[in-house]
PDB file of C-alpha atoms (C1' of nucleotides) in Angstrom:
ATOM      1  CA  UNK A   1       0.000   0.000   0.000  1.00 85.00           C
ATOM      2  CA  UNK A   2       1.383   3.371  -0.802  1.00 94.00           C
ATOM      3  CA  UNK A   3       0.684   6.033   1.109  1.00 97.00           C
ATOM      4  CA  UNK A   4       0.037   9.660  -0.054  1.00 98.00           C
ATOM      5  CA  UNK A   5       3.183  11.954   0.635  1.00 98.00           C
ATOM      6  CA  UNK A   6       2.664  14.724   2.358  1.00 97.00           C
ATOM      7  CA  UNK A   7       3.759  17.125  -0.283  1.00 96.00           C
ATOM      8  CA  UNK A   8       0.572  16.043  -1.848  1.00 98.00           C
ATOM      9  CA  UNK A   9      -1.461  17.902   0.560  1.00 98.00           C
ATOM     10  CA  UNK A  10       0.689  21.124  -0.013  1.00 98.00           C
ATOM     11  CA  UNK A  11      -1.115  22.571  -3.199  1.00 97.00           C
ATOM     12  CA  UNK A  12      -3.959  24.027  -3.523  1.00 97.00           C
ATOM     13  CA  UNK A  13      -7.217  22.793  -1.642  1.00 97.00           C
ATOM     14  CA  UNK A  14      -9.458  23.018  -5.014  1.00 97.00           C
ATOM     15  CA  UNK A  15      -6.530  20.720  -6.458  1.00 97.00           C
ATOM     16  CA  UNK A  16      -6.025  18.441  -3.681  1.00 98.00           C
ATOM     17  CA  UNK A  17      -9.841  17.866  -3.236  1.00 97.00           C
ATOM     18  CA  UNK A  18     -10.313  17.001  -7.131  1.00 97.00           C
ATOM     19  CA  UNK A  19      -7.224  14.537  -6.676  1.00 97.00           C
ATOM     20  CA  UNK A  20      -8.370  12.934  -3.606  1.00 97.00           C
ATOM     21  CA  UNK A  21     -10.727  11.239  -4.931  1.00 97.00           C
ATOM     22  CA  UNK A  22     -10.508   7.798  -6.034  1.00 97.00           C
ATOM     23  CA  UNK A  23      -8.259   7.153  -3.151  1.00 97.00           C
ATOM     24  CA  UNK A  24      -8.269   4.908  -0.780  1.00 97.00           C
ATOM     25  CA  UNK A  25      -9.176   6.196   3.201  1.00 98.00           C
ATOM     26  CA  UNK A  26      -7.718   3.577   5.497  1.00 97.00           C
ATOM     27  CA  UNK A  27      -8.972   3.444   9.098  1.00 97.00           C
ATOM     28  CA  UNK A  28      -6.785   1.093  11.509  1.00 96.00           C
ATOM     29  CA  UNK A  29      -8.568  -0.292  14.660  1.00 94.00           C
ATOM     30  CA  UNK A  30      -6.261  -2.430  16.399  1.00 91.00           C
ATOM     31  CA  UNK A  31      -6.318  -5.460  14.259  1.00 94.00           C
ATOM     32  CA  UNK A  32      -8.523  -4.353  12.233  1.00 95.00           C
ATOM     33  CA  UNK A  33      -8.636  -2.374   8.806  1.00 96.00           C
ATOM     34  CA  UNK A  34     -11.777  -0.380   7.327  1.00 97.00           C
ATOM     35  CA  UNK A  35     -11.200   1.156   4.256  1.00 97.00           C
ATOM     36  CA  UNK A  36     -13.030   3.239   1.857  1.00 97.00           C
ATOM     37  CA  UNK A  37     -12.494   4.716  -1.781  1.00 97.00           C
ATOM     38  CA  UNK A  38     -13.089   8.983  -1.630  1.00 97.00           C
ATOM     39  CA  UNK A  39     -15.488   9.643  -3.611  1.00 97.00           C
ATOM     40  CA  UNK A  40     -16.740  13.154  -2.726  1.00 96.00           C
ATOM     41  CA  UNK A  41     -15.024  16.277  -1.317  1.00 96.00           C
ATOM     42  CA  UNK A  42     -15.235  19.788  -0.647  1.00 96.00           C
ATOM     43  CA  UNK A  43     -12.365  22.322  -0.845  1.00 96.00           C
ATOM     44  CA  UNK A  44     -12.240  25.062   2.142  1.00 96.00           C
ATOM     45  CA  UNK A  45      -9.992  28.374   1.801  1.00 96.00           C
ATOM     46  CA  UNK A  46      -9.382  30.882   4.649  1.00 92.00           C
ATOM     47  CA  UNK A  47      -9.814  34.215   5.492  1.00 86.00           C
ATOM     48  CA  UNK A  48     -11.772  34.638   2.072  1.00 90.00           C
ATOM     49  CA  UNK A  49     -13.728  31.633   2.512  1.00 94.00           C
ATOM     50  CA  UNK A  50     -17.102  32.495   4.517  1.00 91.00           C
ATOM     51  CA  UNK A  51     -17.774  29.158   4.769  1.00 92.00           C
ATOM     52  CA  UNK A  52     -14.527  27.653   6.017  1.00 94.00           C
ATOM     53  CA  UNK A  53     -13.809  27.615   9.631  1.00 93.00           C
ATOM     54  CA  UNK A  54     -10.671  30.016   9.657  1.00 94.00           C
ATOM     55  CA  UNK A  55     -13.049  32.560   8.393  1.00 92.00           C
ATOM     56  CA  UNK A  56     -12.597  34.177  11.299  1.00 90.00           C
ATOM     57  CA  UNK A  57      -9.140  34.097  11.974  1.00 91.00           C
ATOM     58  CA  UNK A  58      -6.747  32.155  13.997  1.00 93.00           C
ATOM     59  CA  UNK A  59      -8.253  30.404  17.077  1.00 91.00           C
ATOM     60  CA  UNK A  60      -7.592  27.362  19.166  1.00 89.00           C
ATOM     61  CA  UNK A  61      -9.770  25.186  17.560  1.00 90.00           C
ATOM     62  CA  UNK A  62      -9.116  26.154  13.998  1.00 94.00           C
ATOM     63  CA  UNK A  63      -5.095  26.221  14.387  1.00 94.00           C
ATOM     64  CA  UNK A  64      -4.820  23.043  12.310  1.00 95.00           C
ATOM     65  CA  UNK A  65      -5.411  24.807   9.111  1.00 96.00           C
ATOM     66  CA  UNK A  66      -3.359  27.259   9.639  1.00 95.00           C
ATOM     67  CA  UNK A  67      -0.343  24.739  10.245  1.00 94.00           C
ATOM     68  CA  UNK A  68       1.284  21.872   8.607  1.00 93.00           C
ATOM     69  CA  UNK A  69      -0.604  20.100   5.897  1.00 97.00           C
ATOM     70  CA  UNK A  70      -1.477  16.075   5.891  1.00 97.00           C
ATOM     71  CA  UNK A  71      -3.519  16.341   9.524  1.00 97.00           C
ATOM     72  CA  UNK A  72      -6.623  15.471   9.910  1.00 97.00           C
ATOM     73  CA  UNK A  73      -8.461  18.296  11.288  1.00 97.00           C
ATOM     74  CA  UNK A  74     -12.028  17.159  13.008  1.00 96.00           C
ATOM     75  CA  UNK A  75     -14.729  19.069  14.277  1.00 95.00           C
ATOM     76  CA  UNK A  76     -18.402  18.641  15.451  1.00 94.00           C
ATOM     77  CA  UNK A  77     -21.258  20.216  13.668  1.00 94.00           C
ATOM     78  CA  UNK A  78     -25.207  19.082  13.884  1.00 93.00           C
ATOM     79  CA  UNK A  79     -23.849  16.131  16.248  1.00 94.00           C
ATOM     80  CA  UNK A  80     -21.731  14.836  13.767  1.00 95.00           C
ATOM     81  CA  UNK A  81     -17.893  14.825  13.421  1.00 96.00           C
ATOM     82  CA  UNK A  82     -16.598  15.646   9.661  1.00 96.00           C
ATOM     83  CA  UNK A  83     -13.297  14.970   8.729  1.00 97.00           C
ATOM     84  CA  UNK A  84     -10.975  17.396   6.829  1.00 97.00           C
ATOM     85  CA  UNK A  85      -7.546  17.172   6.073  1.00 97.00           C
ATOM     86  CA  UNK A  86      -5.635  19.749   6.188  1.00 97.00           C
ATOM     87  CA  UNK A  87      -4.208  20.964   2.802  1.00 97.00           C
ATOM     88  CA  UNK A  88      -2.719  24.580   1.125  1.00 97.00           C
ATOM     89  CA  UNK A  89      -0.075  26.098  -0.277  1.00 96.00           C
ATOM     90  CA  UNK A  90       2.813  27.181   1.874  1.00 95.00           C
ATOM     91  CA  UNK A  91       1.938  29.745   4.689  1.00 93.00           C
ATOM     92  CA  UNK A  92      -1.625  29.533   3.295  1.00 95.00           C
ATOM     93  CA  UNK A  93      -4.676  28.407   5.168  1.00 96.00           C
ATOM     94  CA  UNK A  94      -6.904  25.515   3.950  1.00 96.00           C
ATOM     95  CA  UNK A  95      -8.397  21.856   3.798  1.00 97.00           C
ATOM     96  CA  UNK A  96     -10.197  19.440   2.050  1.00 97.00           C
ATOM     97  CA  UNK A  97     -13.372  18.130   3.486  1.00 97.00           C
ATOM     98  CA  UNK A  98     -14.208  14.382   2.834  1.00 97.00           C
ATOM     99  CA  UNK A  99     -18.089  14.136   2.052  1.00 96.00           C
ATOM    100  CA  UNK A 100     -18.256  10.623   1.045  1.00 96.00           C
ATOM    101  CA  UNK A 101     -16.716   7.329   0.762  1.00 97.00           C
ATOM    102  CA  UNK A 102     -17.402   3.703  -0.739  1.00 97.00           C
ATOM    103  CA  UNK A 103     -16.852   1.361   1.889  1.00 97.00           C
ATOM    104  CA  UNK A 104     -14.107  -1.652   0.756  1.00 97.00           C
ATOM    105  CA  UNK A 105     -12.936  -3.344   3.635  1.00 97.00           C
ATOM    106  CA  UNK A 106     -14.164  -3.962   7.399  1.00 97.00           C
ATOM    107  CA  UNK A 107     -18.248  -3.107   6.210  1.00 96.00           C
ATOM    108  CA  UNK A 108     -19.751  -5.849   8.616  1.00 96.00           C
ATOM    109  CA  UNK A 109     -17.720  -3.244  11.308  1.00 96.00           C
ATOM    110  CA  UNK A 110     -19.138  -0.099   9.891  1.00 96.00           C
ATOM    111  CA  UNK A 111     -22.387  -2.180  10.164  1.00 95.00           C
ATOM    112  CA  UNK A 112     -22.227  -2.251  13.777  1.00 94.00           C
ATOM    113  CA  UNK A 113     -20.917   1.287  14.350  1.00 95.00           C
ATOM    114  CA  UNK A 114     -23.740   2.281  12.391  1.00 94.00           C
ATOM    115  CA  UNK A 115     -26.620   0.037  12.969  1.00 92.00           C
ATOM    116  CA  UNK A 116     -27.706   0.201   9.244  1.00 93.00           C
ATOM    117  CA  UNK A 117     -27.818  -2.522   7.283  1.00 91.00           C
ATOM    118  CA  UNK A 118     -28.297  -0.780   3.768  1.00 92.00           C
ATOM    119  CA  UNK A 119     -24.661  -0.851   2.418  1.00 94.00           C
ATOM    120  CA  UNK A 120     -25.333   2.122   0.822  1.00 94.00           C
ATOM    121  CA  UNK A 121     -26.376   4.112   3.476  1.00 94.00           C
ATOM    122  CA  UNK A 122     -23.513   3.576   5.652  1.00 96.00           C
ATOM    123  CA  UNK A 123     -20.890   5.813   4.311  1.00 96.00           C
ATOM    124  CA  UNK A 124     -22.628   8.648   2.095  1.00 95.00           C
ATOM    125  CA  UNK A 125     -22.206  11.476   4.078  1.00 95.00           C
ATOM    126  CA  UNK A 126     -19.793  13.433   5.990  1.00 96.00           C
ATOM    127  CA  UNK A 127     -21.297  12.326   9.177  1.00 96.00           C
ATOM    128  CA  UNK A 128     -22.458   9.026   8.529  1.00 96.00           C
ATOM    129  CA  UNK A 129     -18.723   8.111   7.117  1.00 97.00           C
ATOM    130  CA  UNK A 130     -16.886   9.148  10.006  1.00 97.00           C
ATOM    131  CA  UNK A 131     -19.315   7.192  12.178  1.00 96.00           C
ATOM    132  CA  UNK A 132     -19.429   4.292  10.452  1.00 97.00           C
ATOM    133  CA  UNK A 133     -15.003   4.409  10.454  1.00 97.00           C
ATOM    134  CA  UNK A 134     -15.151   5.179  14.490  1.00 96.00           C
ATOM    135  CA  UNK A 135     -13.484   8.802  14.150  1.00 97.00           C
ATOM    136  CA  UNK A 136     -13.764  11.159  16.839  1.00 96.00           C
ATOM    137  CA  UNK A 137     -11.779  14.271  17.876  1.00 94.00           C
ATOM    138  CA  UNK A 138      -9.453  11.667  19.099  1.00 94.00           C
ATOM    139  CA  UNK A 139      -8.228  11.311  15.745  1.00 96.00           C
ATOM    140  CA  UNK A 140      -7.689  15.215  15.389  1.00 96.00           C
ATOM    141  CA  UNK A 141      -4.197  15.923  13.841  1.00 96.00           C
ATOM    142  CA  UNK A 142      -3.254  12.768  12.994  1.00 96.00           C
ATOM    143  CA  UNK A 143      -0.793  12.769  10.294  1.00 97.00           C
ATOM    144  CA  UNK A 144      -2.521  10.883   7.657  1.00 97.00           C
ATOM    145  CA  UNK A 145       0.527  10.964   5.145  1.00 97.00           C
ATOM    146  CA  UNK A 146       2.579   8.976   7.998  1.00 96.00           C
ATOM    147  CA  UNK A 147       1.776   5.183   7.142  1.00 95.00           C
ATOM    148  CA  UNK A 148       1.895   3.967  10.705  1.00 95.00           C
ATOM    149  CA  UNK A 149      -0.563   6.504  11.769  1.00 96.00           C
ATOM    150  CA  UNK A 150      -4.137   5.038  12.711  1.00 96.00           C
ATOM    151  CA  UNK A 151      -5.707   7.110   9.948  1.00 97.00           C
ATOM    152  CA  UNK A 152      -3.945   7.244   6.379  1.00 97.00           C
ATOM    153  CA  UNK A 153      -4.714   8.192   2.720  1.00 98.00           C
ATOM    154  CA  UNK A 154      -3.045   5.456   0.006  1.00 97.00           C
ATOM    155  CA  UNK A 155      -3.005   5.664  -3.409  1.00 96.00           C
ATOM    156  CA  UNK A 156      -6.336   3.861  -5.325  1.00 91.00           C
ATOM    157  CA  UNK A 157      -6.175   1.734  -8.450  1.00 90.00           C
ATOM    158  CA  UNK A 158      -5.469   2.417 -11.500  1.00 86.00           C
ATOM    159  CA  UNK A 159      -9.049   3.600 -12.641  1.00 90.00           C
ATOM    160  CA  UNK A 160     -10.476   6.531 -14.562  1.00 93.00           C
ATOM    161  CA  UNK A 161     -13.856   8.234 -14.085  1.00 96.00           C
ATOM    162  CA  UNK A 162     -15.675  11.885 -14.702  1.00 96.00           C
ATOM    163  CA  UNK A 163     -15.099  13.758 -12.252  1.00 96.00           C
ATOM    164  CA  UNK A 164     -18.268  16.189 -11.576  1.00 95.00           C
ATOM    165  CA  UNK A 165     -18.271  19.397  -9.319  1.00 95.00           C
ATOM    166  CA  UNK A 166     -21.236  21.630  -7.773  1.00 94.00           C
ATOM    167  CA  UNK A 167     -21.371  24.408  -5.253  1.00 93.00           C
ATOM    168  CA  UNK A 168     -20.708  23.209  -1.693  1.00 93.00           C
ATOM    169  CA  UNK A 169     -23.740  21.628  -0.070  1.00 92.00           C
ATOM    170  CA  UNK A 170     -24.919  22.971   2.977  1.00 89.00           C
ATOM    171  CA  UNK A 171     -22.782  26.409   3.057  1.00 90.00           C
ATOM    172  CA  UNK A 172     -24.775  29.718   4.177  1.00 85.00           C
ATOM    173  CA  UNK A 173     -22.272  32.069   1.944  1.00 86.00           C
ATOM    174  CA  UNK A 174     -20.663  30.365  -0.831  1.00 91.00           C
ATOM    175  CA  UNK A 175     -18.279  31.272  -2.933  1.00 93.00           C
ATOM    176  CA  UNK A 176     -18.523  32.069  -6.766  1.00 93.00           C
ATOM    177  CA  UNK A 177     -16.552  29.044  -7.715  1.00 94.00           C
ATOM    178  CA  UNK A 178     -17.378  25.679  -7.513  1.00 95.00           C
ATOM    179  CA  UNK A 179     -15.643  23.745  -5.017  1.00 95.00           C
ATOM    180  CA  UNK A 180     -17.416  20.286  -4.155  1.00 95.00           C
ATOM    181  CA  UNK A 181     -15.971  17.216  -6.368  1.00 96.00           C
ATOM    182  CA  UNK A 182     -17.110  13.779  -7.107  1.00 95.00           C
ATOM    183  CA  UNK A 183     -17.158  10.727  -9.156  1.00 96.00           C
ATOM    184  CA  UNK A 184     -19.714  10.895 -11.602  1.00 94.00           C
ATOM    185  CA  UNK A 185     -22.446   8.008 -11.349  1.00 92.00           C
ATOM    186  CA  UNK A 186     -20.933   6.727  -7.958  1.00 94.00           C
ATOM    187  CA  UNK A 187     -23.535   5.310  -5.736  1.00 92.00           C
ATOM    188  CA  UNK A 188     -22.278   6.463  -2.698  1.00 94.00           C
ATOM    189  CA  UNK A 189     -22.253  10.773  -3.694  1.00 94.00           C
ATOM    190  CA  UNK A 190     -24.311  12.052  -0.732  1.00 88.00           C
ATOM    191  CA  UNK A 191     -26.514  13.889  -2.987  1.00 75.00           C
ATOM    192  CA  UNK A 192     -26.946  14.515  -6.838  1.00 66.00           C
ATOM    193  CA  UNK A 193     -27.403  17.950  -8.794  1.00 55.00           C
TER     194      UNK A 193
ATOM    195  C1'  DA B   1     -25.752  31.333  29.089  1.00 91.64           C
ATOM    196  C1'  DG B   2     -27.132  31.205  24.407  1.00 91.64           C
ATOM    197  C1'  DG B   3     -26.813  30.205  19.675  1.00 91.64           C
ATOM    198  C1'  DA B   4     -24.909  28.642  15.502  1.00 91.64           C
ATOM    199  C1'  DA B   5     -22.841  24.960  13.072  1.00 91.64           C
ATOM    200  C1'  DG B   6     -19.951  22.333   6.009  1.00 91.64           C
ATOM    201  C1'  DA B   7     -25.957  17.118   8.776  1.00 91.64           C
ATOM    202  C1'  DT B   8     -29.153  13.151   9.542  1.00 91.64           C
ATOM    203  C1'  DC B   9     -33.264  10.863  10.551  1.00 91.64           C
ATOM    204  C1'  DT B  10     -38.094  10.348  10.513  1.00 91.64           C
ATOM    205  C1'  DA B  11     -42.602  11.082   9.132  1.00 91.64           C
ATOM    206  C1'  DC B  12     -45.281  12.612   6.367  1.00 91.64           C
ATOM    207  C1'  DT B  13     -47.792  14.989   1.848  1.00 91.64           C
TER     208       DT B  13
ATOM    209  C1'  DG C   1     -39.209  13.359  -2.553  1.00 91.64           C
ATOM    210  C1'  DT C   2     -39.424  16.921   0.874  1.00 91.64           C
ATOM    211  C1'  DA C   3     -40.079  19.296   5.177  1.00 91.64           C
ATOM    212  C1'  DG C   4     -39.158  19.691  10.031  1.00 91.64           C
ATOM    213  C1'  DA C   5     -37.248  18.258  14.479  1.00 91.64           C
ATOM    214  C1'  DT C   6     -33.192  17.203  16.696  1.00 91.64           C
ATOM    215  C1'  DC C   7     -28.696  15.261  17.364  1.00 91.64           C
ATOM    216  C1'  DT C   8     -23.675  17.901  20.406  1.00 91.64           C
ATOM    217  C1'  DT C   9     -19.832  20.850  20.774  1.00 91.64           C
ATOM    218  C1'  DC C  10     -17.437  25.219  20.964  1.00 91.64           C
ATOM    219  C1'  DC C  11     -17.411  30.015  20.226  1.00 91.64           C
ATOM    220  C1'  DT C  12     -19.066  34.670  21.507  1.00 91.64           C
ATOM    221  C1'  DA C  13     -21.491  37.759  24.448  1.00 91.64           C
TER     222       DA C  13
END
DNA sequence: AGGAAGATCTACT
DNA sequence: GTAGATCTTCCTA
């Protein structure tokens, strides 16, 4: 398995989200492995960004943006933790929220975690995926480009697919641009448009 | 202390 | 398919 270096992450989040997906998330529990292809993101900025969480500036909570790239950065919203990794161009601010994955390995886990039997309802959404994979802010900053680390992005297969984007979902002030990716025709997009 | 937050579930028309 | 209630944390006053 080859995991995504971290130099990867340190481009822009637009570019990083459209890359990310296809790959692989990997989820470690002890013995066990879940895994999951990406297959819908979102792309966050900073102080421009209304929607992004550094909006405001630099606080506490939000200081994983602002830092090194390759962390996941985790935070509650609605009673539901999303996962973002961090990602943006040097001294920048920025990260790449994952929306959506298609479950590969460990489901009869993500089963339990999720009590939902309907494969396809157990990982299409930012909140039901991180569920489903057991993350919690315990997992916040984990270095997801370091392969020993309980949470880490790796490289999919060799595949090709349209890519489609759409304005971010849920966002009171969006920007112009759109900046929500996915694989076209993938059963496990959160929502269609 | 109060409210807003990048969502999800349920119960309907 | 769509609308509305409600899930929990952390920021801001």
């Amino acid at each position: 398995m080859k995991v995504l270096p971290k130099d990867f992450y340190e481009r822009d989040p637009a570019l990083v989200a459209k890359e990310l997906l296809g790959k692989i998330l990997v989820r470690r529990l002890g013995s066990k492995v879940l895994s999951g292809k990406i297959v819908e993101t979102e792309a966050y900025y900073g102080k421009n960004d209304p929607a992004s969480r550094a909006y405001t500036g630099r606080k506490i909570f939000n200081e994983l943006m602002f830092l090194d790239v390759g962390k996941a950065f985790i935070y509650m919203v609605h009673a539901n933790w999303l996962l973002n990794i961090v990602a943006h161009l040097k001294n920048d601010v920025g990260a790449v929220l994952i929306r959506a994955i298609e479950p590969l390995e460990g489901i009869e886990i993500m089963r339990k975690n999720r009590k939902v039997e309907e494969i396809r309802n157990l990982t299409s959404g930012p909140g039901k995926l991180t569920k489903a994979l057991a993350i919690t802010k315990e997992q916040n900053g984990i270095d997801v480009a370091e392969i020993s680390s309980e949470l880490t992005i790796a490289e999919g297969k060799m595949e090709s697919f349209e890519i489609g984007t759409s304005h971010r979902i849920g966002v009171k002030n969006d920007l112009p641009q759109e900046l929500r990716f996915f694989i076209k025709g993938n059963k496990f997009v959160s929502k269609f448009s």
